[in-house]
């Protein structure tokens, strides 16, 4: 009976297996295919039905793409014109936030553009859709690198000129940069609605300076919207379409990058050939690192995901897993798909901008050191032109030596630390690097003036001392020419060129020491010309100079927080300013405090803070004069002993007050 029951159970089990098999090879292979990498899973999740926007973009051929930027001097209306163009194409609603492409608080407060911003637009012209890519660039000379990078992704540029100000220094610099890149330039005269506007003068300046045809110029008012509708048709007709081929292997250029707390480093790229989509594996030509693409999209005006980016487009990419270190994103790098490295030729990159101005930064309270360090690191993630090195000071404690592209760049960075992170910080006055050529042929560049060699060492081991110069271009009205020449000569300038590009406008070119330029030269220039002059400059290399290290001494002890390398002709003037100002912030002591400025082995200025004095003659009423003299001499001897052993305790608030602008 038992064997029969077992046979029945076995037969029942086989029937069940045939009805629903426990193992099928096909099912296993399908399950294995579904088990893929994280990046592919992410790509499948991101890939969905194309949106209406993407359908419109995919229907636009490459010959109806236009990539262009807006370049101008500071405050000529670039961001306002960008707003009008975005409203005209329906990218943003009319009457919304002003300067939509200026993302930073400091940009909105100051009314300037610090970082180049991008946006894609769709514009219907003569019944056909065109994909337009706009780049709003900074206008200040400190951010010239942002402008040059923007040119690499564009085929043309709107050269914007204020009708009331005319051609200014940065207008000239931007023109030559765009001309060198071979961009098609469209002249635009803005602010024609102002009572002080003189568009005829501006057109004459553009013709005489740049040889641009005045008949092709557009007269607009970005603020009121006057004639703005004529800008985009002109761009479509005059700016050439980008060159590229969707069928070739992927080749893209890294134009810019920024850091996102959730996605990691986000790349702004220009696609030259091929296509890129989520799930592709890319490789960098510079670092050789490989990444899986997590998402691609366009700026419209914010990040708008797309299924694919193709040749001619400018968009963003972030990886999955994300790129964590912003140092891996080398601006100007070329990326392609893995396996195509040997058939794809790298694109020419960009020259890294070099720091020209250096400051020391310290927390006002050393207990805030860690918070300030985190704040600096987070800000640097989105501004990699800043160089950061740790340093310490006996007077101010632990801090950093920061390098910037210019004084405005430094000021903007400081504002971002205070506004975005609530940092409390002490910034020393800006300094520039100096080069020492030793007798054995070696060269050393000193960014920290406290490390600059002393005069005694100079005579023995130093052969030459060099300081950096810049080639400055100043555009100004003719009536202020004399004052500006006096200002440049007083700042050790060497005149190189002077010419009138109109009857009343002058372009003046000088070679100036960079140390003089960062010492509020721009403010002095604006004051001398009532704000009508404009300044542009570029690096002019190193030149031999007679420079010394000027430092502050308190009771013959050097104060490392107050030291600077200056030209010999300025030593006495600056030394007197230092000792007078520092005396105002140092408290009186029980002994005499001597404040001195020393340079080149000699004292160039001195101030003395008298000690608190006890009235030792108070108890004497009708005593002999010898008794009085004896008590005074005894007090004098005590003062000498106290000064010999006493240390001057200088409160940190004294340094804050001295270093305050």
XYZ file of C-alpha atoms in Angstrom:
661
model
C 0.000 0.000 0.000
C 2.818 2.420 0.934
C 4.675 2.106 -2.429
C 1.417 2.821 -4.325
C 0.849 6.035 -2.339
C 4.427 7.188 -3.086
C 3.958 6.513 -6.822
C 0.737 8.588 -6.828
C 2.486 11.547 -5.100
C 5.362 11.388 -7.600
C 2.956 11.430 -10.548
C 1.055 14.373 -9.070
C 4.341 16.310 -8.589
C 5.390 15.711 -12.230
C 2.031 16.935 -13.499
C 2.375 20.092 -11.407
C 5.884 20.675 -12.764
C 4.663 20.356 -16.323
C 1.848 22.800 -15.630
C 4.249 25.442 -14.101
C 7.945 24.609 -14.602
C 10.316 25.524 -11.791
C 13.148 26.421 -14.216
C 13.133 27.645 -17.766
C 16.377 28.785 -19.455
C 14.566 31.488 -21.430
C 13.034 32.974 -18.282
C 16.413 33.014 -16.540
C 18.114 34.763 -19.442
C 15.372 37.397 -19.522
C 15.790 37.964 -15.784
C 19.566 38.239 -16.228
C 19.145 40.830 -18.972
C 16.894 42.856 -16.674
C 19.642 42.880 -14.039
C 21.821 45.663 -15.449
C 24.107 48.390 -14.193
C 22.782 51.243 -12.098
C 23.441 53.701 -14.898
C 21.367 51.709 -17.404
C 18.524 51.352 -14.931
C 18.680 55.099 -14.335
C 18.705 55.736 -18.073
C 15.634 53.539 -18.599
C 13.831 55.345 -15.804
C 14.772 58.749 -17.225
C 13.778 57.832 -20.763
C 10.133 58.505 -21.261
C 7.753 59.766 -23.893
C 9.147 62.887 -25.604
C 7.590 66.133 -24.416
C 6.060 68.655 -26.803
C 9.196 70.789 -26.427
C 11.472 67.892 -27.352
C 9.288 66.974 -30.326
C 9.627 70.539 -31.638
C 13.400 70.480 -31.128
C 13.827 67.079 -32.806
C 11.987 68.364 -35.876
C 14.453 71.271 -36.301
C 17.401 70.434 -38.606
C 20.943 71.532 -37.868
C 20.872 74.331 -40.444
C 18.173 76.063 -38.351
C 20.318 76.158 -35.182
C 21.849 79.479 -34.075
C 24.291 79.855 -31.172
C 25.060 83.450 -30.177
C 26.095 85.530 -27.160
C 25.672 89.112 -25.993
C 28.882 91.005 -25.182
C 29.270 94.563 -23.950
C 30.869 96.791 -21.351
C 29.548 96.770 -17.786
C 25.994 98.122 -17.373
C 25.188 98.447 -21.075
C 22.037 96.325 -20.716
C 23.015 92.742 -21.638
C 20.848 90.991 -19.016
C 17.851 93.248 -19.710
C 18.057 92.489 -23.440
C 18.283 88.771 -22.594
C 15.029 89.077 -20.623
C 13.271 90.705 -23.579
C 14.438 87.974 -25.975
C 13.272 85.241 -23.586
C 9.872 86.922 -23.317
C 9.670 87.371 -27.083
C 10.211 83.638 -27.688
C 7.792 82.581 -24.932
C 10.576 80.985 -22.862
C 9.522 83.040 -19.828
C 6.323 84.880 -19.036
C 6.433 88.647 -19.649
C 6.593 90.916 -16.627
C 8.231 88.378 -14.314
C 11.495 88.587 -12.396
C 14.040 90.934 -13.849
C 17.423 89.647 -15.047
C 16.244 86.039 -15.050
C 19.680 84.724 -16.089
C 21.474 86.359 -13.141
C 21.216 83.534 -10.607
C 23.410 84.862 -7.743
C 22.133 87.285 -5.098
C 25.259 89.404 -5.459
C 24.566 89.734 -9.218
C 21.057 91.069 -8.578
C 22.220 93.423 -5.819
C 25.080 94.943 -7.790
C 23.312 94.810 -11.153
C 26.260 93.034 -12.801
C 26.773 89.622 -14.379
C 29.485 87.573 -12.690
C 29.060 84.171 -14.346
C 28.054 83.530 -17.958
C 24.547 82.048 -18.123
C 22.927 80.159 -20.968
C 19.409 79.518 -22.269
C 17.842 77.784 -25.268
C 14.893 79.327 -27.139
C 12.578 78.282 -29.983
C 11.629 81.065 -32.379
C 9.283 80.809 -35.344
C 10.589 82.808 -38.296
C 8.797 82.814 -41.657
C 6.771 79.760 -40.653
C 9.760 77.642 -39.569
C 11.044 76.869 -36.067
C 14.624 77.856 -35.187
C 16.528 76.637 -32.124
C 18.435 79.583 -30.658
C 21.017 79.251 -27.925
C 21.774 82.471 -26.015
C 24.744 83.178 -23.716
C 24.642 86.228 -21.415
C 28.269 87.117 -20.623
C 29.877 89.253 -17.881
C 31.022 92.742 -18.808
C 33.816 93.326 -16.294
C 37.434 92.715 -17.200
C 37.936 90.392 -14.195
C 35.647 87.822 -15.831
C 37.195 87.900 -19.306
C 37.742 84.096 -19.104
C 33.958 83.594 -18.918
C 33.548 85.598 -22.134
C 36.275 83.714 -24.042
C 34.741 80.350 -23.048
C 31.326 81.529 -24.241
C 32.761 82.346 -27.674
C 33.784 78.687 -28.134
C 30.137 77.583 -28.112
C 28.841 80.385 -30.362
C 28.868 81.292 -34.029
C 28.072 84.969 -33.584
C 27.716 87.761 -31.046
C 25.549 90.804 -30.431
C 27.995 93.662 -29.792
C 25.932 95.868 -27.487
C 26.757 99.563 -26.971
C 25.023 102.033 -24.654
C 23.721 104.973 -26.719
C 24.537 107.435 -23.926
C 27.984 106.042 -23.005
C 29.255 105.020 -26.416
C 32.141 102.633 -27.053
C 34.044 101.897 -23.844
C 37.175 99.976 -22.931
C 35.632 96.543 -22.433
C 33.661 96.959 -25.677
C 36.977 97.237 -27.505
C 38.437 94.217 -25.700
C 35.373 92.060 -26.378
C 35.393 93.020 -30.049
C 38.974 91.860 -30.553
C 38.312 88.621 -28.662
C 35.284 87.881 -30.855
C 37.150 88.917 -34.004
C 40.003 86.521 -33.156
C 37.462 83.677 -32.755
C 35.963 84.447 -36.175
C 32.486 85.250 -34.829
C 29.894 87.100 -36.889
C 29.222 90.403 -35.094
C 25.823 92.111 -35.040
C 26.063 95.735 -33.773
C 23.232 96.785 -31.446
C 22.776 100.269 -29.937
C 20.836 100.018 -26.663
C 19.121 102.575 -24.393
C 18.045 104.832 -27.263
C 15.067 105.956 -25.134
C 17.254 107.847 -22.633
C 17.218 111.674 -22.793
C 21.029 111.663 -22.933
C 21.165 109.060 -25.727
C 23.265 109.923 -28.776
C 22.960 106.945 -31.144
C 24.610 108.807 -34.045
C 27.785 109.273 -31.980
C 27.746 105.602 -30.940
C 27.333 104.495 -34.576
C 30.199 106.752 -35.642
C 32.415 105.257 -32.917
C 31.577 101.690 -33.957
C 32.373 102.481 -37.590
C 35.667 104.242 -36.876
C 36.850 101.821 -34.190
C 35.585 98.456 -35.460
C 34.809 99.195 -39.142
C 31.261 97.894 -38.663
C 28.615 99.078 -41.123
C 26.249 101.500 -39.312
C 23.429 100.498 -41.687
C 23.427 96.981 -40.200
C 23.171 98.228 -36.617
C 19.947 97.854 -34.666
C 18.660 100.704 -32.483
C 16.764 99.222 -29.537
C 15.652 99.895 -25.991
C 15.766 96.684 -23.976
C 13.981 98.349 -21.060
C 10.910 99.471 -23.009
C 11.081 96.743 -25.673
C 11.491 99.245 -28.522
C 12.542 97.462 -31.761
C 13.661 94.337 -29.820
C 11.571 92.172 -32.169
C 14.088 92.954 -34.955
C 17.007 91.360 -33.082
C 16.240 87.659 -33.549
C 15.451 87.859 -37.318
C 18.782 89.649 -37.750
C 20.549 86.910 -35.763
C 18.947 84.206 -37.933
C 19.941 85.954 -41.157
C 23.505 86.963 -40.209
C 24.811 84.379 -37.711
C 25.859 81.104 -39.413
C 24.470 77.744 -38.316
C 26.820 75.486 -36.327
C 28.732 72.760 -38.162
C 28.326 69.132 -37.070
C 27.254 65.612 -38.023
C 24.855 63.436 -36.009
C 26.156 60.236 -37.642
C 29.776 60.674 -36.527
C 31.140 59.427 -33.181
C 30.347 61.694 -30.243
C 32.635 64.701 -29.726
C 31.662 67.314 -27.169
C 33.450 70.254 -25.527
C 33.173 71.025 -21.817
C 32.376 74.759 -21.694
C 31.498 75.249 -18.018
C 30.505 73.345 -14.888
C 28.853 73.915 -11.524
C 28.223 71.841 -8.421
C 24.824 70.510 -7.354
C 24.381 69.083 -3.863
C 22.293 66.172 -5.176
C 23.634 65.517 -8.682
C 27.319 66.294 -8.156
C 29.185 68.232 -10.836
C 26.911 69.300 -13.716
C 28.628 69.932 -17.064
C 27.631 72.534 -19.642
C 28.682 71.113 -23.020
C 28.618 71.976 -26.707
C 28.012 68.962 -28.952
C 30.160 69.145 -32.112
C 29.481 65.661 -33.536
C 27.266 62.689 -32.711
C 24.600 62.308 -30.052
C 24.593 61.756 -26.285
C 21.829 60.276 -24.157
C 21.321 58.870 -20.687
C 23.078 55.523 -20.230
C 26.027 56.308 -22.559
C 29.509 55.748 -21.146
C 31.815 58.716 -21.793
C 35.553 59.127 -21.379
C 37.545 62.305 -20.777
C 40.530 63.048 -23.031
C 42.374 64.944 -20.272
C 41.847 62.764 -17.198
C 41.042 59.435 -18.892
C 38.208 58.850 -16.399
C 34.998 57.130 -17.502
C 31.452 58.053 -16.498
C 27.912 56.872 -17.165
C 25.536 59.627 -18.294
C 22.629 59.968 -15.868
C 20.714 62.812 -17.513
C 20.983 65.196 -20.449
C 18.982 68.336 -21.059
C 18.894 71.999 -22.048
C 18.616 75.242 -20.084
C 15.070 76.481 -20.798
C 15.808 78.699 -18.812
C 16.200 76.211 -15.935
C 17.417 72.636 -16.344
C 14.927 70.805 -18.598
C 15.672 67.079 -19.156
C 15.731 65.715 -22.711
C 16.100 62.198 -24.103
C 19.013 63.130 -26.360
C 21.381 65.991 -27.232
C 22.659 66.106 -30.812
C 25.307 67.905 -32.834
C 25.020 71.679 -32.738
C 23.203 71.847 -29.407
C 24.413 73.308 -26.123
C 23.078 71.599 -23.004
C 23.924 70.089 -19.666
C 25.001 66.591 -18.611
C 25.313 65.006 -15.203
C 26.571 61.527 -14.500
C 25.301 58.603 -12.452
C 27.119 57.893 -10.200
C 27.746 61.620 -10.033
C 31.103 63.346 -10.507
C 31.971 64.299 -6.936
C 35.145 66.347 -7.420
C 34.854 69.540 -9.442
C 38.602 69.259 -10.209
C 37.785 66.336 -12.530
C 35.800 68.662 -14.810
C 38.595 70.362 -16.752
C 37.167 73.326 -18.648
C 37.996 72.917 -22.336
C 38.175 69.103 -22.082
C 36.853 66.853 -24.872
C 34.576 63.889 -24.150
C 33.565 60.986 -26.386
C 31.964 57.575 -25.973
C 34.146 54.729 -24.704
C 35.693 52.960 -27.694
C 35.815 56.050 -29.929
C 38.912 57.630 -28.358
C 41.192 56.652 -31.261
C 38.947 57.961 -34.040
C 37.922 61.232 -32.389
C 40.318 64.190 -32.372
C 40.433 66.352 -29.252
C 39.135 69.912 -29.559
C 41.401 72.853 -28.704
C 40.869 73.749 -25.054
C 41.053 76.982 -23.090
C 43.906 78.613 -21.253
C 43.316 78.444 -17.520
C 42.862 81.933 -16.010
C 45.671 82.825 -13.626
C 45.136 84.493 -10.272
C 46.481 88.059 -10.365
C 45.400 89.403 -6.957
C 45.994 87.725 -3.590
C 44.514 88.390 -0.155
C 44.770 86.719 3.230
C 41.479 85.702 4.862
C 40.990 84.973 8.564
C 37.914 84.302 10.713
C 37.116 87.115 13.147
C 36.803 84.434 15.834
C 39.082 81.388 15.615
C 36.261 79.198 16.924
C 34.528 79.820 13.555
C 37.495 78.443 11.592
C 35.811 75.176 10.578
C 32.596 76.913 9.497
C 34.536 79.416 7.389
C 36.618 76.643 5.824
C 33.460 74.765 4.812
C 31.988 77.996 3.423
C 35.091 78.709 1.318
C 35.196 75.139 -0.013
C 31.521 75.233 -1.010
C 31.884 78.590 -2.760
C 35.029 77.452 -4.600
C 33.088 74.463 -5.992
C 31.267 76.887 -8.309
C 34.194 79.270 -8.828
C 37.308 77.274 -9.585
C 39.322 80.304 -10.699
C 39.891 81.001 -6.973
C 43.097 79.507 -5.565
C 43.154 78.511 -1.885
C 46.205 77.802 0.317
C 46.279 77.587 4.090
C 48.450 79.970 6.061
C 48.746 81.256 9.625
C 49.516 84.556 11.293
C 50.741 85.229 14.815
C 48.387 88.196 15.026
C 45.259 86.825 13.321
C 45.618 83.048 13.775
C 44.917 80.371 11.167
C 43.579 81.429 7.776
C 43.989 81.143 4.001
C 45.794 82.826 1.145
C 43.217 83.334 -1.636
C 44.006 84.183 -5.258
C 41.543 86.023 -7.535
C 41.334 87.275 -11.106
C 40.936 90.876 -9.953
C 39.699 93.159 -7.189
C 36.019 92.915 -8.221
C 36.299 89.120 -8.272
C 37.668 89.306 -4.696
C 34.865 91.615 -3.577
C 32.169 89.376 -5.109
C 33.648 86.287 -3.442
C 33.672 88.054 -0.060
C 30.028 89.111 -0.505
C 29.023 85.547 -1.369
C 30.681 84.233 1.792
C 28.816 86.765 3.924
C 25.408 86.448 2.207
C 25.167 82.755 1.336
C 27.000 81.315 4.349
C 26.795 84.018 7.025
C 30.590 84.026 7.363
C 32.381 86.602 9.502
C 35.742 87.226 7.890
C 38.780 89.534 7.906
C 40.253 90.269 4.461
C 43.694 91.873 4.148
C 44.334 94.467 1.414
C 44.973 92.872 -2.009
C 48.560 92.165 -3.030
C 50.169 90.847 -6.213
C 52.888 88.222 -6.741
C 56.547 89.226 -7.062
C 59.416 87.323 -8.644
C 62.959 86.994 -7.309
C 65.811 85.913 -9.603
C 68.658 84.519 -7.495
C 72.339 84.685 -8.394
C 72.433 80.909 -8.951
C 69.857 81.281 -11.767
C 66.785 80.037 -9.889
C 63.497 81.973 -9.876
C 60.962 82.169 -7.046
C 57.490 83.757 -7.186
C 56.205 85.027 -3.816
C 52.449 85.366 -3.388
C 52.710 86.107 0.354
C 54.573 89.391 1.014
C 55.605 88.179 4.498
C 57.860 85.577 2.833
C 59.558 88.105 0.536
C 63.343 88.249 1.279
C 64.748 91.009 3.435
C 67.009 93.772 2.112
C 70.101 92.312 3.835
C 69.619 89.066 1.956
C 69.023 90.939 -1.289
C 72.585 92.266 -1.430
C 74.084 88.812 -1.001
C 71.989 86.321 -2.974
C 69.450 88.200 -5.107
C 70.284 89.254 -8.646
C 67.025 90.908 -9.779
C 63.557 91.706 -8.431
C 60.554 91.707 -10.781
C 56.926 92.786 -10.485
C 53.966 92.108 -12.841
C 52.759 94.748 -15.299
C 49.478 95.043 -17.199
C 48.638 96.689 -20.511
C 45.756 99.042 -19.658
C 43.328 100.556 -22.161
C 41.401 103.610 -20.955
C 38.516 105.133 -22.918
C 37.543 108.631 -21.784
C 36.164 112.008 -22.916
C 38.790 114.409 -24.230
C 38.168 117.013 -21.494
C 39.572 114.688 -18.782
C 42.706 113.662 -20.691
C 45.103 115.783 -18.633
C 43.857 114.466 -15.280
C 44.032 110.834 -16.420
C 47.584 111.225 -17.736
C 48.603 112.752 -14.385
C 46.969 109.822 -12.565
C 48.756 107.231 -14.714
C 52.124 108.957 -14.380
C 51.692 109.186 -10.603
C 51.117 105.431 -10.563
C 54.388 104.709 -12.417
C 52.666 104.213 -15.752
C 54.448 104.149 -19.134
C 52.432 105.679 -21.971
C 52.201 103.488 -25.085
C 49.520 105.029 -27.277
C 47.046 107.893 -27.472
C 44.538 108.400 -30.253
C 41.163 110.060 -30.815
C 38.607 107.666 -32.235
C 36.052 110.507 -32.394
C 36.350 114.256 -32.016
C 35.611 114.072 -28.278
C 36.587 110.496 -27.263
C 40.119 109.296 -26.539
C 41.645 105.836 -26.145
C 44.719 105.943 -23.937
C 47.040 102.945 -23.532
C 49.461 102.608 -20.613
C 51.668 99.919 -19.143
C 50.953 99.974 -15.405
C 52.316 97.970 -12.468
C 49.639 95.537 -11.322
C 50.336 96.553 -7.709
C 49.216 100.104 -8.548
C 46.148 98.862 -10.397
C 44.800 96.887 -7.426
C 45.390 99.855 -5.095
C 41.987 101.388 -5.962
C 43.229 102.726 -9.312
C 39.792 102.210 -10.858
C 38.131 104.265 -8.092
C 40.650 107.076 -8.565
C 40.073 106.968 -12.329
C 36.301 107.234 -11.907
C 36.752 110.128 -9.471
C 39.057 112.034 -11.824
C 36.652 111.686 -14.764
C 33.314 111.952 -12.903
C 32.570 108.338 -13.801
C 32.948 108.719 -17.579
C 36.201 106.768 -18.054
C 36.308 102.996 -18.537
C 39.200 100.610 -18.019
C 40.312 97.312 -19.508
C 43.612 95.530 -18.959
C 45.515 92.380 -19.847
C 48.658 90.739 -18.512
C 51.898 92.248 -19.829
C 54.457 90.005 -18.109
C 57.220 90.656 -15.567
C 59.508 93.696 -15.439
C 62.526 94.558 -13.337
C 61.680 96.908 -10.484
C 63.175 98.542 -7.378
C 60.869 97.047 -4.741
C 61.178 96.652 -0.972
C 59.327 94.887 1.795
C 57.559 97.379 4.042
C 56.495 96.043 7.424
C 55.065 97.385 10.657
C 56.994 97.089 13.942
C 55.476 97.377 17.394
C 58.212 97.862 20.013
C 60.705 96.599 17.412
C 58.753 93.370 16.856
C 57.374 92.825 13.314
C 53.614 92.384 12.905
C 53.179 89.665 10.280
C 49.594 90.685 9.472
C 50.714 94.115 8.232
C 53.380 93.686 5.553
C 53.517 94.663 1.910
C 55.976 94.781 -0.995
C 56.067 98.276 -2.519
C 58.192 100.388 -4.839
C 60.940 102.428 -3.203
C 59.272 105.697 -4.231
C 56.172 104.876 -2.142
C 57.832 103.612 1.017
C 57.785 106.821 3.082
C 54.275 107.912 2.100
C 52.750 104.514 2.831
C 54.793 104.054 6.008
C 53.474 107.322 7.477
C 49.899 106.335 6.641
C 50.348 102.973 8.356
C 51.747 104.211 11.656
C 49.141 106.978 11.974
C 46.264 104.628 11.256
C 47.553 101.804 13.445
C 48.058 104.195 16.377
C 44.319 104.930 16.374
C 43.461 101.271 17.009
C 46.058 100.285 19.653
C 45.200 100.748 23.329
C 47.526 102.564 25.704
C 49.681 100.352 27.902
C 51.467 100.765 31.221
C 54.639 101.415 29.237
C 55.530 103.333 26.097
C 54.514 101.702 22.793
C 56.560 102.569 19.704
C 54.976 101.942 16.303
C 57.391 102.006 13.360
C 57.368 101.330 9.636
C 60.564 99.710 8.388
C 61.810 99.085 4.863
C 65.221 98.330 3.411
C 66.912 98.151 6.806
C 65.809 101.611 7.940
C 62.888 103.173 9.821
C 60.776 105.356 7.527
C 58.032 106.451 9.956
C 57.320 106.397 13.700
C 54.505 107.101 16.135
C 54.613 106.782 19.939
C 51.768 105.925 22.291
C 52.461 107.451 25.710
C 51.973 105.158 28.746
C 49.507 105.554 31.565
C 51.297 107.738 34.121
C 50.870 107.614 37.863
C 51.217 110.975 39.671
C 54.103 110.117 42.048
C 54.284 113.750 43.217
C 50.755 113.747 44.563
C 51.834 113.100 48.182
C 54.471 115.852 48.123
C 53.242 119.294 48.999
C 56.152 121.524 50.002
C 59.100 119.191 49.424
C 62.477 120.071 48.014
C 62.985 119.967 44.249
C 65.638 117.265 44.619
C 63.065 115.020 46.290
C 60.681 115.518 43.380
C 63.444 114.797 40.849
C 64.401 111.637 42.713
C 60.855 110.243 42.544
C 60.543 111.088 38.852
C 63.866 109.425 38.043
C 62.789 106.341 39.976
C 59.561 106.188 37.970
C 61.535 106.590 34.747
C 63.802 103.648 35.628
C 60.745 101.520 36.376
C 59.302 102.396 32.981
C 62.480 101.214 31.273
C 62.377 97.862 33.066
C 58.672 97.408 32.278
C 59.208 98.206 28.610
C 62.101 95.714 28.475
C 60.043 92.807 29.801
C 56.510 93.837 28.820
C 54.746 92.538 25.699
C 52.266 94.666 23.805
C 48.928 92.879 23.706
C 47.150 94.022 20.549
C 43.499 93.094 20.431
C 42.222 91.499 17.238
C 39.723 94.334 16.903
C 42.703 96.621 16.307
C 43.663 94.592 13.224
C 40.057 94.516 12.046
C 39.860 98.282 12.309
C 43.235 98.770 10.618
C 42.457 96.387 7.745
C 38.933 97.727 7.222
C 38.456 99.530 3.911
